[in-house]
Coordinates of C-alpha atoms and ligand atoms in Angstrom, one line a residue:
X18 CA 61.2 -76.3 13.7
X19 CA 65.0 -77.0 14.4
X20 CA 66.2 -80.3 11.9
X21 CA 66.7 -83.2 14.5
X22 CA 68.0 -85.6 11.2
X23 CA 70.4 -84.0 8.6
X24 CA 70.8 -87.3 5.7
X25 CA 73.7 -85.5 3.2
X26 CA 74.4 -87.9 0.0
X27 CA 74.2 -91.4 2.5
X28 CA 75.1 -93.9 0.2
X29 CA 75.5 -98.2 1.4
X30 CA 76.3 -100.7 -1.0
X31 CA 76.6 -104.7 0.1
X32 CA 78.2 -107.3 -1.4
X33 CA 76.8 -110.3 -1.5
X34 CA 78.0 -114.3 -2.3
X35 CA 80.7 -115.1 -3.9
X36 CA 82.3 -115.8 -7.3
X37 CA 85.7 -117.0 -8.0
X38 CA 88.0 -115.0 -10.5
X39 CA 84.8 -112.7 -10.8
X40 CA 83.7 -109.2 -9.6
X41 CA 81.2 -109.9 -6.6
X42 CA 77.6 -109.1 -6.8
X43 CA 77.0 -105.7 -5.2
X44 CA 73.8 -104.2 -4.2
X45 CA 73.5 -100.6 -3.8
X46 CA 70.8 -100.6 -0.9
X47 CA 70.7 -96.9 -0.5
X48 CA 72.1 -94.1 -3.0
X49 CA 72.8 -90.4 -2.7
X50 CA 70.1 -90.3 -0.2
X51 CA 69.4 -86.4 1.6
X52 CA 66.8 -86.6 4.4
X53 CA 66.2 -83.9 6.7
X54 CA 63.8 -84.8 9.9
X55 CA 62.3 -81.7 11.5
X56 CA 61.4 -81.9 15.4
X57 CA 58.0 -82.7 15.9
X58 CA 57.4 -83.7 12.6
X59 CA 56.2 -87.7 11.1
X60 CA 58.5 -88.2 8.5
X61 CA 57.0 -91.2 6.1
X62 CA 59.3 -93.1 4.4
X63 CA 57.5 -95.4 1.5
X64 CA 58.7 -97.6 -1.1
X65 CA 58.3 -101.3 -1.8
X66 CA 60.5 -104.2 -0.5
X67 CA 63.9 -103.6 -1.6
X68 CA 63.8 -100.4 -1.9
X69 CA 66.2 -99.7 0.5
X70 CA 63.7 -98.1 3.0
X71 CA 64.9 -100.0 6.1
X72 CA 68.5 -100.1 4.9
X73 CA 68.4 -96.4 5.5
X74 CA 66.2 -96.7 9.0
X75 CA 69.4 -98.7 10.0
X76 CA 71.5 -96.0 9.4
X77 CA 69.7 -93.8 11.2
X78 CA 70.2 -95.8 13.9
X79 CA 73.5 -95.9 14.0
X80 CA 73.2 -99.8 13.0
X81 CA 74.9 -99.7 10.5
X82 CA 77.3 -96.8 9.0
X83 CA 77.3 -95.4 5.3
X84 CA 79.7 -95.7 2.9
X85 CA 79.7 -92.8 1.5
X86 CA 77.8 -89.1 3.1
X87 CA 77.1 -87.8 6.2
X88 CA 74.5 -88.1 9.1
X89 CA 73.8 -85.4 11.7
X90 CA 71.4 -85.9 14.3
X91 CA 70.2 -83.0 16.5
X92 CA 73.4 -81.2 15.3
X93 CA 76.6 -83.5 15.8
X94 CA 77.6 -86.0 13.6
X95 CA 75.8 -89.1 14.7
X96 CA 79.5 -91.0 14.3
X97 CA 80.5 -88.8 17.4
X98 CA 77.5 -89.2 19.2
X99 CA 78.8 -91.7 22.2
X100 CA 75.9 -95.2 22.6
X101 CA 74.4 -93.6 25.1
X102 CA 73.7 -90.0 24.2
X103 CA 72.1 -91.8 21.0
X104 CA 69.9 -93.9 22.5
X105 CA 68.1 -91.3 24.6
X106 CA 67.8 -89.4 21.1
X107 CA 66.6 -92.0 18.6
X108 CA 64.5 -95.5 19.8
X109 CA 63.2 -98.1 17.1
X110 CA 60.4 -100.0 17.1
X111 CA 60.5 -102.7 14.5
X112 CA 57.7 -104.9 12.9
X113 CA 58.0 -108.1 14.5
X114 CA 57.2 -107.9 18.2
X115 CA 57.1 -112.2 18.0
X116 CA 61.0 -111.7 17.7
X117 CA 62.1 -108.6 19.4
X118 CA 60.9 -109.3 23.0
X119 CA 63.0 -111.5 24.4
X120 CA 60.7 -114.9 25.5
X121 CA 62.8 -115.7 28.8
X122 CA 61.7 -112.5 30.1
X123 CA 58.5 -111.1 32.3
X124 CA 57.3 -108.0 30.2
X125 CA 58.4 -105.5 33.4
X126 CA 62.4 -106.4 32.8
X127 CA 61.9 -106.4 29.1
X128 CA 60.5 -102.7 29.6
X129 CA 62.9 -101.6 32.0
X130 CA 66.0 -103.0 30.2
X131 CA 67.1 -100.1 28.8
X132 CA 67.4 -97.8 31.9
X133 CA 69.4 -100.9 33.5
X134 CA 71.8 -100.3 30.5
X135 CA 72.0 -96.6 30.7
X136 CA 72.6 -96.8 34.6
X137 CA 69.3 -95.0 35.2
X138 CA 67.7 -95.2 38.6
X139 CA 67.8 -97.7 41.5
X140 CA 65.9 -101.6 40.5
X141 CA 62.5 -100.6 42.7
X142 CA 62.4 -97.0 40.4
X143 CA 63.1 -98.8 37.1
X144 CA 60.4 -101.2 37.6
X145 CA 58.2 -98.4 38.9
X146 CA 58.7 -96.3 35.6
X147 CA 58.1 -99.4 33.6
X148 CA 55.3 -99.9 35.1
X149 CA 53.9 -96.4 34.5
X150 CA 55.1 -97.2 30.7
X151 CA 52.9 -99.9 30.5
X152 CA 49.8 -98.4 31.6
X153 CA 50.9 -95.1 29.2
X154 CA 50.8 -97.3 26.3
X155 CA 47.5 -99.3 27.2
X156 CA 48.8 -102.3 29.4
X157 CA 46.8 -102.9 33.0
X158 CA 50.0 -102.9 35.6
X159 CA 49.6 -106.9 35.9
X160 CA 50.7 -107.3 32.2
X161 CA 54.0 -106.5 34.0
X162 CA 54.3 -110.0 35.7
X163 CA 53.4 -111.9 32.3
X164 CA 56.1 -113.6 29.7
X165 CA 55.7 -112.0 26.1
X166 CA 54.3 -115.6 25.5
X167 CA 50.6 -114.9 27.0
X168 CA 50.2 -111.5 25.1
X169 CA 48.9 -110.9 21.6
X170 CA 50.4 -109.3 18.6
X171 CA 49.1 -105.9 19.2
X172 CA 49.7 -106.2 23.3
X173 CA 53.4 -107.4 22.4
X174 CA 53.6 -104.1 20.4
X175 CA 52.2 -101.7 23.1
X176 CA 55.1 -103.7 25.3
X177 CA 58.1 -102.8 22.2
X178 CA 56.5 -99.0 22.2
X179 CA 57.2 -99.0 26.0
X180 CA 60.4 -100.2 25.8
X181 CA 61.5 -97.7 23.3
X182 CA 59.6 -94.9 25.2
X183 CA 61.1 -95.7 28.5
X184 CA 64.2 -93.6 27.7
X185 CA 62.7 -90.6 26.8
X186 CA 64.1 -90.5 23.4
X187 CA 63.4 -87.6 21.1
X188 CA 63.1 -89.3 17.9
X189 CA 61.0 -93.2 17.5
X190 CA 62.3 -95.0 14.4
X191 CA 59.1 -97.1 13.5
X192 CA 60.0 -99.9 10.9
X193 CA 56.7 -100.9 9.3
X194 CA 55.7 -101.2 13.1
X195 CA 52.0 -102.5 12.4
X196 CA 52.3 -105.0 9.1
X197 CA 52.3 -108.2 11.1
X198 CA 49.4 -107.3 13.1
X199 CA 45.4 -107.7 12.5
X200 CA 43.7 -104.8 10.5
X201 CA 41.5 -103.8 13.1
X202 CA 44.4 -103.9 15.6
X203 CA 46.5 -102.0 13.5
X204 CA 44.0 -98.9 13.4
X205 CA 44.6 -99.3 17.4
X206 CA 48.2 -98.9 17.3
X207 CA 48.4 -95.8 14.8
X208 CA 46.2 -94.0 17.1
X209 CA 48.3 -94.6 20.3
X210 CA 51.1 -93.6 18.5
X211 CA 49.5 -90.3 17.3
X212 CA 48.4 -89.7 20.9
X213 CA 52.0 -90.6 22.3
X214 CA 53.2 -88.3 19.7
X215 CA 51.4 -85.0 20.6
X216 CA 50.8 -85.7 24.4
X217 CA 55.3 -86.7 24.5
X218 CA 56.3 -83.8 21.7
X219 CA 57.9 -86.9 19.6
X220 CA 59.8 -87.0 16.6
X221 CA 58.5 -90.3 14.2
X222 CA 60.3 -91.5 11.0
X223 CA 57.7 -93.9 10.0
X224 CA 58.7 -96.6 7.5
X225 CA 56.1 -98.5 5.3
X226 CA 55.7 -100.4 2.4
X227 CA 52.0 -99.1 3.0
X228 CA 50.8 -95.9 1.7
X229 CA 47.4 -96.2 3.3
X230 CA 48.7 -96.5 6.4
X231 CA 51.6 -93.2 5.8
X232 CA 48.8 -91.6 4.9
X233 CA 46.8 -91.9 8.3
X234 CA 50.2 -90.9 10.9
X235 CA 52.7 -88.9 8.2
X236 CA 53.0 -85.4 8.3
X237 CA 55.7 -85.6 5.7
X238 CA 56.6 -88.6 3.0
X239 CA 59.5 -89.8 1.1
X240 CA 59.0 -92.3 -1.7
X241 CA 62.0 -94.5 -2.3
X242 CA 62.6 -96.8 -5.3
X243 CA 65.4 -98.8 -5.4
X244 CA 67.6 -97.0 -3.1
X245 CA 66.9 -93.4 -4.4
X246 CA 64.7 -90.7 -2.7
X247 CA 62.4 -90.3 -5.7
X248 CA 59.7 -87.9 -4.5
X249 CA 59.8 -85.7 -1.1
X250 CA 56.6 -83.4 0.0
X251 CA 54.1 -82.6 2.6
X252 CA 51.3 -85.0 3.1
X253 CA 48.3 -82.8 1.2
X254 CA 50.8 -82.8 -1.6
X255 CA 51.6 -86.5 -2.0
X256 CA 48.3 -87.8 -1.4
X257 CA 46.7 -85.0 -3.3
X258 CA 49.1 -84.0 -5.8
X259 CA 51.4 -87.1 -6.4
X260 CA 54.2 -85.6 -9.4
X261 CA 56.5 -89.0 -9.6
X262 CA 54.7 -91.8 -12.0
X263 CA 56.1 -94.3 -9.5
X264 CA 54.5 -92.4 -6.6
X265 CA 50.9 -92.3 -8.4
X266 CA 51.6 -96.2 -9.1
X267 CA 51.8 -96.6 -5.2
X268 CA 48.4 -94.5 -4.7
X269 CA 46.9 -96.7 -6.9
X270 CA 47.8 -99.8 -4.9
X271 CA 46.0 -98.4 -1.8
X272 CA 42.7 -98.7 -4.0
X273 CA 43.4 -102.4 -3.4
X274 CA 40.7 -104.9 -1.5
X275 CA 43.0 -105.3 1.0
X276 CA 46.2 -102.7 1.1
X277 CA 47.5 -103.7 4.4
X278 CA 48.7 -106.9 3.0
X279 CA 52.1 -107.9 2.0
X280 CA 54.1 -105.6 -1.1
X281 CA 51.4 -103.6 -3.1
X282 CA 50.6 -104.3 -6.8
X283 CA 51.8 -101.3 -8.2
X284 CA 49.8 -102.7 -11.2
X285 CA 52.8 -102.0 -12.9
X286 CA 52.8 -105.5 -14.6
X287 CA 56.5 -105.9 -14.1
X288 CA 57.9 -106.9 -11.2
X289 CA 60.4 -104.9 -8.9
X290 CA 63.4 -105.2 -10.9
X291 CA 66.6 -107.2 -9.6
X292 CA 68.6 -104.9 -7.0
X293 CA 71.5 -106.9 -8.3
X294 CA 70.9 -105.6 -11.8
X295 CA 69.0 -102.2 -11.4
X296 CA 68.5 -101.1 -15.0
X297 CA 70.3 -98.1 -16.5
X298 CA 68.6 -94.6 -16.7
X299 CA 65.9 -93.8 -14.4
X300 CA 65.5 -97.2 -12.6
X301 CA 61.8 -96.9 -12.8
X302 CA 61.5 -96.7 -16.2
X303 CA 61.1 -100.6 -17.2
X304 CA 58.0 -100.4 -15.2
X305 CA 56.8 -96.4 -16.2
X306 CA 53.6 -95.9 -18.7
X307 CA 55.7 -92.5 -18.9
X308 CA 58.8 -93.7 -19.6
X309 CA 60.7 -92.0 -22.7
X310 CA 64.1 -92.7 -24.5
X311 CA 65.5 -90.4 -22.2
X312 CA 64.6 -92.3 -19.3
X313 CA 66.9 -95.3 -20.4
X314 CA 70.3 -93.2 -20.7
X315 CA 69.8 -90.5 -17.5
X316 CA 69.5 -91.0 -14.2
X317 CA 67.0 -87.9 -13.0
X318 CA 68.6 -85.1 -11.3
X319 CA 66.8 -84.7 -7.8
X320 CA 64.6 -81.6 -8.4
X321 CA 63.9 -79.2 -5.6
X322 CA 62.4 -75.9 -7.1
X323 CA 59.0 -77.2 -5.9
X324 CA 59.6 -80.0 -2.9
X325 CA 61.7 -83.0 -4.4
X326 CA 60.9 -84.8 -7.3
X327 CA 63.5 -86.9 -9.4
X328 CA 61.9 -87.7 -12.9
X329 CA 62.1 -86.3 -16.4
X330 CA 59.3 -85.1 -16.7
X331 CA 59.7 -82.1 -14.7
X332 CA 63.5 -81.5 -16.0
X333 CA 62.9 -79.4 -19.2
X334 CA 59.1 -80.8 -19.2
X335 CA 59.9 -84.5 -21.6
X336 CA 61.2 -87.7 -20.9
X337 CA 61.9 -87.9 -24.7
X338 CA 65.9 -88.0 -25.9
Ligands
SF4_11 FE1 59.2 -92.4 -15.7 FE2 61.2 -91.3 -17.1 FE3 60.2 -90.1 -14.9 FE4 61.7 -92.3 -14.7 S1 62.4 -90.3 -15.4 S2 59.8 -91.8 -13.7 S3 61.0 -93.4 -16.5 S4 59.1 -90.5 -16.9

């Protein structure tokens, strides 16, 4: 498989307020990330609020640009790839379908926008291949006529996978695409999203505050804890095999009553820590049962003898000094 995302050291920082005659508060969203994104693969990407998981989904979009590092996507550096040419190669799809469908429009346009921006076939062929869309993702043909208004959650969402399918990308950017929808409906939209995967040869980079749900669609997953990549591996291995303490923490806030909801309890007992004032070391350690002296001095180096992990533990074997 041919890498269709190359992430090399992709750093953002934001500053944010103000202070006068003072340094201002910076928060460092996303550090020294590498990603790599193979074609045809589900790339999860986990990690609480705050952790930076959607800062870097932005990037790979080509939202926003890092400050530091690199992004290649499907070979070129995606700072040369022209708006176009990007947009048939990566699509998002972001949680919120209340917000991202635009309310003045019948659900046809809305679907069909994006060939109107990319110049793409005639008005009558647009709407034709919107149409077709519609139905591909589960719609009946007269949901075209309708505003985003008369549709539920999980239709509205069907209508923002259409959209972003319309272009043929290769890649779908999927930011927690199913949290503000009904348990039962969520279930629903997973599985069109698997089908649209294998039956469309898709690329996903799937990002979730909710291991449960990574679980069911990633073939992949990257756990991220304040800004940092802290554990990389195939599926079987995370879910069966889980080497970062933060990462097992996670797992154990999918046995909660009802995981789908909100930010997990890590059942940490602390709280994520402040991204304005990360603490020193290992930035998981004021919340890690495993946490040595070590942990409070040294930022982990990012293992990769056996997948990624970045923790002590497996550096020499001790998270002692
Ligand atoms: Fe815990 Fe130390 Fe590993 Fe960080 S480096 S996860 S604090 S054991």
């Amino acid at each position: 498989m041919n890498a269709l995302i190359e992430a090399r050291g992709v750093s953002r920082q934001f500053v944010v307020g103000q202070r006068l005659f003072a340094a201002k508060p910076v928060i460092r969203a996303v550090i020294d990330v590498d990603l790599t994104v193979l074609s045809g693969e589900v790339l999860g990407i986990v990690g609480e609020s705050g952790s930076g998981k959607s800062t870097l989904g932005k990037m790979l979009l080509g939202l926003i640009a890092p400050d530091r590092g690199t992004i290649r996507m499907a070979g070129e550096d995606l700072t040369a790839i022209e708006r176009r040419t990007l947009a048939r190669l990566i699509q998002p799809v972001f949680q919120d379908p209340y917000s991202s469908l635009n309310p003045r429009k019948r659900v046809a346009a809305i679907v069909a926008l994006p060939l109107a921006v990319l110049g793409i076939g005639s008005a009558k062929e647009r709407r034709a291949r919107a149409t077709a869309m519609l139905e591909r993702v589960g719609l009946p043909a007269r949901d075209a006529e309708v505003y985003p208004s008369e549709l539920s959650g999980g239709q509205r969402q069907r209508v923002a996978i259409a959209r972003a399918l319309i272009v043929g990308p290769k890649i779908v950017l999927l930011d927690e695409p199913t949290s503000a929808l009904d348990v039962s409906v969520q279930s629903q939209i997973l599985n069109l999203l698997l089908d649209l995967r294998n039956d469309l040869g898709l690329t996903y980079v799937f990002i979730s505050h909710n291991l449960a749900v990574v679980e069911h669609v990633a073939t992949r997953v990257a756990v991220m804890y304040l800004g940092r990549i802290v554990e990389a591996a195939d599926r079987e291995a995370i879910f069966l095999n889980p080497r970062h303490p933060y990462t097992r923490a996670l797992l154990d806030s999918v046995l909660t009553p009802e995981p789908g909801l909100g930010v997990p309890d890590t059942g940490l007992g602390l709280a994520f820590p402040n991204p304005l004032d990360p603490p020193a070391g290992c930035a998981f350690h004021p919340r890690c049962p495993e946490a040595g002296p070590r942990c409070r001095i040294e930022v982990p180096r990012v293992l990769r003898e056996a997948g990624l992990v970045a923790c002590h533990l497996y550096d020499g074997g001790t998270s002692a000094a």
